[in-house]
Amino acid sequence: MPAAHERLTIRGNLGAGSFLPWVARHAARLGLDGEIHHADAGRVDIDLRGPTDLIDAMEMGCLLGPIDVWVETIDRTPNPSA
Amino acid sequence: MPVETLRDWIPVALSADLPPATVIPAHTPSGILALWRSASGKLTALADRCPHRGMRLSYGFVRGEALSCIYHGWSYGLTGQCQRIPVHPELIPPAAIKAASYAVEERNGVIWIAFEQPETPPPALEGFKPLRSITLNTDAERITATGEMRVLLAGIDVLLLIVGIGVGETLAHVMVDAAASDVDCIAVSRAVEGWRRECEQLGLEELAS
Amino acid sequence: MTMAHQPMIDQWYPVALASQLPPEGRATQLMGMPITVLPGTPVRVVTNDGRDLHVIVRYGHVWTSLGKPSKELFDIPEADQPGRRLVEVGVVRVRCSPLRAVENFLDIAHFPFVHTDILGAEPHTEVGKYDVEIRDEEDEVWATKVQFYQPQAAKSASGGITTDYMYRVPAPTSTVLYKTCPARPGEWDVITLFVQPLTEELCDVWPWMALFDDETALTDLIHFQQMIFLQDRSILENQIPRLLPLDPGREIPTRADLTSVAYRRWLKRHQFTYGAQLVAQ
């Protein structure tokens, strides 16, 4: 399972303060290297490195996230530029 | 639970009751752990909650040196590290996916666990050998405040390890004089059940009074 | 009953089998409210303070609601299809959230481990990619193109076959499974789970089926389904927490859990939170 490098673009109602810490915790639980590339109340971009199955798992988790957030869509772009 | 008791060894089972390649729920004053012995005989105590979807690992199965969750087969090694996710066979689970593991040691036929690694090994209880474990429907405080009791049962010197594992539920590990014969052991085993009834009856009377 | 649960109060729930109502009625409860289901024409469901609740009799069960459902009961057209056998399996009491019972029903990755050598077997553990969507018009969760290798997929199946599945969630605690029917290629067998929420951590599960199978005795059909469900119950009653988490902060959902994630999103969006845990712990 070679390491992939993808950007998750999450859109929705993401303004709650709980979201970014939740994302960091969940990435850590999956052993994924990740960094928040962009974050505002309607969109968060996360750059992730790791096996595709684990990036899929991160997407699964983020589709729910904490209760005070609503994620509408998640788009994925492989090998994002910086 | 006060901090110092986190470092105390808690007796949870007798070695003979946990054969190789078996998992059992280990009852402690602060919850249940999944206690298992690998095929080669090594002991591991894990949080009784699979990191995937929260199924109790004590309901799982042991194959070789790994414990598998009964729900989706996620397997964990001797350190609690996840080794296999059957639904994603090619994935090598990252180090981050693991079940919390706790200190576990067996000595003189008794298995002990601790929530934080104690400095000293568990007591050897020299002069005694393990007989059986039984559950009593009464509070441990009613029987003893210290967790240990010396009694004479059927004329034999007996050491009881007492652990409160829930409201009105106590676990007692019965150790007999190391020199006791098989016949003595059978006599003590019967006498222990009488002792249990007394403790439970005592509990009821107090409730009624 | 807090306002937070109003969306789930205004839903239909199964409370009895119409064909098995004793003369004095079935005393039961719905979301913590004691009710009695009384036989007769029409069947009645009354609360302890004598209030009559709305009642529908459909798919062999009596359905009622503590609130005002905005829609009729969901439709299962196959129920009226000639040639199908309608199988009432009965009721199984389960100490878990009604939402957990539905989520478990939607999952196939557990077949090789929980329903070993019946619905699945090692080493056929991998779950291929499948589609999940929330169909806006019906506002239901659907999982389609689901495939799994099964040693003995149904009573009527002789050997192991790759079975096709579709899953549907038309109501918060009801779910329908469409499964390839060995006896009638091109047709789907219909297996449902109608779950009655007694409390947030206790439910009565009413499995019901509409099958093409004229050979197997009714008792065997019922026993097969009950055995499957009792295997599931030993899981459902030993999952932590008993409530269904809507925040997977203490879990690790993977791609194979896609249907479960879609179901939880659907619950979250509609505020169907009776039996749900909102904050992961």
Coordinates of N, CA and C in Angstrom, one line a residue, chain B residues 32 47-59 61 63 68-76 84-91 96-98, chain C residues 100 103-105 107-111 113-114 122 125-127 232 234-241 250-257 260 264 277 281:
Chain B
I32 N -14.3 -3.6 32.9 CA -13.9 -4.9 32.3 C -12.8 -4.7 31.3
A47 N -8.1 -2.8 26.6 CA -9.4 -2.1 26.8 C -10.4 -3.0 26.1
D48 N -11.6 -3.1 26.7 CA -12.6 -4.0 26.2 C -13.5 -3.3 25.2
R49 N -12.9 -2.6 24.2 CA -13.6 -1.8 23.3 C -12.8 -1.7 22.0
C50 N -13.3 -2.4 20.9 CA -12.6 -2.3 19.6 C -12.6 -0.9 19.1
P51 N -11.4 -0.4 18.7 CA -11.3 1.0 18.2 C -12.2 1.2 16.9
H52 N -12.5 0.1 16.2 CA -13.3 0.3 15.0 C -14.7 0.8 15.3
R53 N -15.5 -0.1 16.0 CA -16.9 0.3 16.2 C -17.4 -0.1 17.6
G54 N -16.4 -0.2 18.6 CA -16.8 -0.3 20.0 C -17.3 -1.6 20.4
M55 N -17.1 -2.7 19.7 CA -17.5 -4.0 20.1 C -16.6 -4.5 21.2
R56 N -17.1 -5.2 22.2 CA -16.3 -5.7 23.3 C -15.3 -6.7 22.8
L57 N -14.0 -6.5 23.0 CA -13.0 -7.4 22.5 C -13.0 -8.7 23.3
S58 N -13.6 -8.7 24.5 CA -13.6 -9.9 25.3 C -14.6 -11.0 24.6
Y59 N -15.3 -10.6 23.6 CA -16.2 -11.5 22.9 C -15.4 -12.0 21.6
F61 N -11.9 -13.7 19.4 CA -11.3 -15.0 19.3 C -9.8 -14.9 19.1
R63 N -6.2 -16.3 17.7 CA -5.5 -17.2 16.7 C -4.1 -16.8 16.8
S68 N -8.7 -11.3 17.8 CA -9.5 -10.7 16.8 C -10.9 -10.3 17.3
C69 N -11.4 -9.2 16.9 CA -12.7 -8.7 17.3 C -13.8 -9.6 16.5
I70 N -14.8 -10.0 17.3 CA -15.8 -10.9 16.7 C -16.6 -10.2 15.6
Y71 N -16.7 -8.9 15.7 CA -17.6 -8.2 14.8 C -17.1 -8.1 13.3
H72 N -15.9 -7.5 13.1 CA -15.4 -7.4 11.8 C -14.0 -8.0 11.6
G73 N -13.5 -8.7 12.7 CA -12.3 -9.5 12.6 C -11.0 -8.6 12.7
W74 N -11.1 -7.4 13.1 CA -9.9 -6.6 13.3 C -9.0 -7.3 14.3
S75 N -7.7 -7.5 14.0 CA -6.9 -8.3 14.9 C -5.8 -7.4 15.6
Y76 N -5.5 -7.8 16.8 CA -4.6 -7.0 17.7 C -3.5 -7.9 18.2
R84 N -4.4 -6.3 11.5 CA -5.1 -6.8 10.3 C -6.5 -6.2 10.3
I85 N -6.9 -5.7 9.1 CA -8.3 -5.3 9.0 C -8.9 -6.1 7.8
P86 N -9.6 -7.2 8.0 CA -10.0 -8.1 7.0 C -10.7 -7.4 5.8
V87 N -11.4 -6.4 6.0 CA -12.1 -5.7 4.9 C -11.1 -5.0 4.0
H88 N -9.9 -4.7 4.5 CA -8.9 -4.0 3.7 C -7.6 -4.9 3.9
P89 N -7.6 -6.1 3.2 CA -6.5 -7.0 3.4 C -5.1 -6.5 3.1
E90 N -5.0 -5.6 2.1 CA -3.6 -5.2 1.8 C -3.1 -4.1 2.7
L91 N -4.0 -3.5 3.5 CA -3.6 -2.3 4.3 C -2.8 -2.9 5.5
A96 N -0.8 3.9 14.9 CA -1.8 4.7 15.6 C -3.1 3.9 15.9
I97 N -3.4 2.9 15.1 CA -4.6 2.1 15.4 C -4.3 1.0 16.3
K98 N -4.7 1.2 17.6 CA -4.4 0.1 18.6 C -5.4 0.2 19.7
Chain C
R100 N -28.9 1.5 16.6 CA -27.8 0.5 16.5 C -28.4 -0.7 15.7
E103 N -28.3 0.1 12.1 CA -27.0 0.3 11.6 C -26.3 -1.1 11.4
N104 N -26.5 -2.0 12.3 CA -26.0 -3.4 12.2 C -26.5 -4.1 11.0
F105 N -27.8 -3.9 10.7 CA -28.5 -4.6 9.6 C -27.9 -4.1 8.3
D107 N -24.9 -3.5 7.6 CA -23.4 -3.8 7.5 C -23.2 -5.2 7.0
I108 N -22.3 -5.4 6.0 CA -22.1 -6.8 5.5 C -20.7 -7.3 5.9
A109 N -19.8 -6.4 6.3 CA -18.5 -6.8 6.6 C -18.4 -7.8 7.8
H110 N -19.5 -7.8 8.5 CA -19.4 -8.7 9.7 C -19.9 -10.2 9.3
F111 N -20.4 -10.4 8.1 CA -21.0 -11.7 7.8 C -20.0 -12.9 8.0
F113 N -17.7 -13.2 10.1 CA -17.3 -13.4 11.5 C -18.5 -13.7 12.5
V114 N -19.7 -13.0 12.2 CA -20.8 -13.2 13.0 C -21.8 -14.3 12.5
E122 N -14.5 -16.7 5.9 CA -13.2 -16.3 5.5 C -12.8 -17.3 4.5
T125 N -13.4 -11.9 2.8 CA -13.8 -10.8 3.7 C -13.8 -9.4 3.1
E126 N -13.3 -9.3 1.9 CA -13.2 -8.0 1.3 C -14.5 -7.5 0.8
V127 N -14.8 -6.2 1.0 CA -16.1 -5.6 0.6 C -15.7 -4.7 -0.6
D232 N -26.8 -11.6 15.6 CA -26.5 -10.1 15.6 C -26.8 -9.6 17.0
S234 N -26.1 -10.8 19.9 CA -25.0 -10.9 20.9 C -24.0 -9.8 20.6
I235 N -24.0 -9.2 19.3 CA -23.1 -8.1 19.0 C -23.7 -6.8 19.6
L236 N -25.0 -6.6 19.2 CA -25.7 -5.4 19.5 C -25.7 -5.1 21.0
E237 N -25.8 -6.2 21.8 CA -25.9 -5.9 23.3 C -24.5 -5.8 23.9
N238 N -23.5 -5.8 23.1 CA -22.1 -5.7 23.7 C -21.3 -4.7 22.9
Q239 N -21.9 -3.7 22.4 CA -21.2 -2.6 21.7 C -21.2 -1.4 22.7
I240 N -20.1 -0.7 22.7 CA -20.0 0.5 23.6 C -19.9 1.7 22.6
P241 N -20.7 2.7 22.8 CA -21.8 2.8 23.8 C -23.0 2.2 23.2
R250 N -14.7 8.4 18.6 CA -14.0 7.3 19.3 C -14.1 6.0 18.4
E251 N -14.3 6.2 17.1 CA -14.4 5.1 16.2 C -13.5 5.3 15.0
I252 N -13.3 4.2 14.2 CA -12.5 4.4 13.0 C -13.3 3.8 11.8
P253 N -14.3 4.6 11.3 CA -15.1 4.1 10.1 C -14.1 4.0 8.9
T254 N -14.3 2.9 8.1 CA -13.5 2.8 6.9 C -14.4 2.8 5.7
R255 N -13.9 2.7 4.5 CA -14.7 2.8 3.3 C -15.9 1.8 3.3
A256 N -15.6 0.6 3.9 CA -16.7 -0.5 4.0 C -17.8 0.0 4.9
D257 N -17.6 1.0 5.7 CA -18.7 1.5 6.6 C -19.5 2.6 5.9
S260 N -23.2 2.9 6.7 CA -23.4 3.3 8.1 C -23.2 4.8 8.2
R264 N -26.0 7.6 9.4 CA -25.8 8.5 10.5 C -26.0 10.0 10.0
Q277 N -26.1 9.1 20.3 CA -25.1 9.8 21.2 C -24.6 11.0 20.4
Q281 N -17.8 9.8 23.4 CA -17.0 9.6 24.6 C -16.9 8.1 24.9

